[in-house]
XYZ file of C-alpha atoms in Angstrom:
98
model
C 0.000 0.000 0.000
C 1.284 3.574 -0.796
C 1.615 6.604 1.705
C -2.034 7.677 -0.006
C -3.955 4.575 0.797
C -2.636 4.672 4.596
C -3.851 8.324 4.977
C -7.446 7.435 3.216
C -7.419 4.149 5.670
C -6.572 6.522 8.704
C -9.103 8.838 7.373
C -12.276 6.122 7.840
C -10.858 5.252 10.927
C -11.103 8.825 12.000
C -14.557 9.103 10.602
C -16.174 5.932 12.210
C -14.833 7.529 15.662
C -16.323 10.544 14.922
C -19.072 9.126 14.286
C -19.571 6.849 17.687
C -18.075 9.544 19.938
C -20.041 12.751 18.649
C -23.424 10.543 17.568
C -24.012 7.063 19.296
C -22.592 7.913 22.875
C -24.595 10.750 23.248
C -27.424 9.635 22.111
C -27.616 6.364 23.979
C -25.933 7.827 27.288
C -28.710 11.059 26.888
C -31.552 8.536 26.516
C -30.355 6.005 29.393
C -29.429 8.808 31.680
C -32.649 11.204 31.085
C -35.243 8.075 31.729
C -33.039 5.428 34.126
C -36.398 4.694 36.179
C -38.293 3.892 32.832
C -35.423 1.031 31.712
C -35.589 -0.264 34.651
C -39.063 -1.121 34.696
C -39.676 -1.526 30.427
C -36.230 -2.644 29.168
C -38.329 -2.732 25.946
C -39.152 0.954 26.027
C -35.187 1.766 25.579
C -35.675 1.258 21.779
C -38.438 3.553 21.693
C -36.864 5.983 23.654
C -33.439 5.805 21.731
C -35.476 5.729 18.727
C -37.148 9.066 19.813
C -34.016 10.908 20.602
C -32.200 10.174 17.619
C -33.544 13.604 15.662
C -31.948 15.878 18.726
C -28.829 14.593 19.031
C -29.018 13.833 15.109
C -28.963 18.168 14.670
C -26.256 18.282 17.539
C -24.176 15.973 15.344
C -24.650 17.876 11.739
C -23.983 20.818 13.553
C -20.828 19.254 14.664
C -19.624 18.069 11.308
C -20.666 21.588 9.502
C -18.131 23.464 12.503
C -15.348 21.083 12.082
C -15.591 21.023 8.485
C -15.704 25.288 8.251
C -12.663 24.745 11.135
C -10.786 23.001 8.627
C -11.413 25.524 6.014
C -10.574 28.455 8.281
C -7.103 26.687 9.243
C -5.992 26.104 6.107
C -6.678 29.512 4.541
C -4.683 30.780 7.662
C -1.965 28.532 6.607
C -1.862 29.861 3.375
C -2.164 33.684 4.866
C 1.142 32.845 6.605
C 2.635 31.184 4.123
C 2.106 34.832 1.826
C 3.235 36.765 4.707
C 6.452 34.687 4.909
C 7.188 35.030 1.428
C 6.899 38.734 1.081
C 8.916 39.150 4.213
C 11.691 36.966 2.945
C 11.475 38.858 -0.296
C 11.543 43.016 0.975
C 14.172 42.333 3.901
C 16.867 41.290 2.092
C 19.351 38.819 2.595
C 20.304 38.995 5.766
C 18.957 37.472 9.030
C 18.004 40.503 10.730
């Protein structure tokens, strides 16, 4: 496998955790937490009730992807802003390390 297929393979990895640690933990630790009384008594109602609280946390997690994906964005047009600034610097002071 080349360098390319590593990165894509660490990529999915990266996804599927984002995935279970911004979507499934919350919902199922919300649901368990916010009825514990109900489970206890209806174990069959925690489908339901998972079920029902998957369209909340659902808008927490697109919410979640949209910021880290306009992060991203933002960080690498920094990047490139410094990467300009550099190069004019290096170009108008001269040669020397002052």
């Amino acid at each position: 496998p080349t360098k390319w297929h590593k990165e894509l393979a660490l990529m999915n990895y990266v996804m599927c955790f984002e995935v279970v640690d911004a979507f499934i933990i919350p919902v199922a630790a919300s649901t368990v937490f916010s009825s514990l009384d109900t489970f206890i008594r209806d174990p069959v109602a925690a489908v339901t009730k998972i079920v029902a609280e998957i369209p909340t946390v659902s808008t927490f997690f697109m919410a979640y992807v949209l910021m880290r994906a306009l992060t991203n964005s933002a960080m690498d047009i920094a990047r490139v802003v410094h990467m300009l600034h550099y190069s004019l610097v290096k170009v108008t002071s001269g040669r020397t390390p002052r």
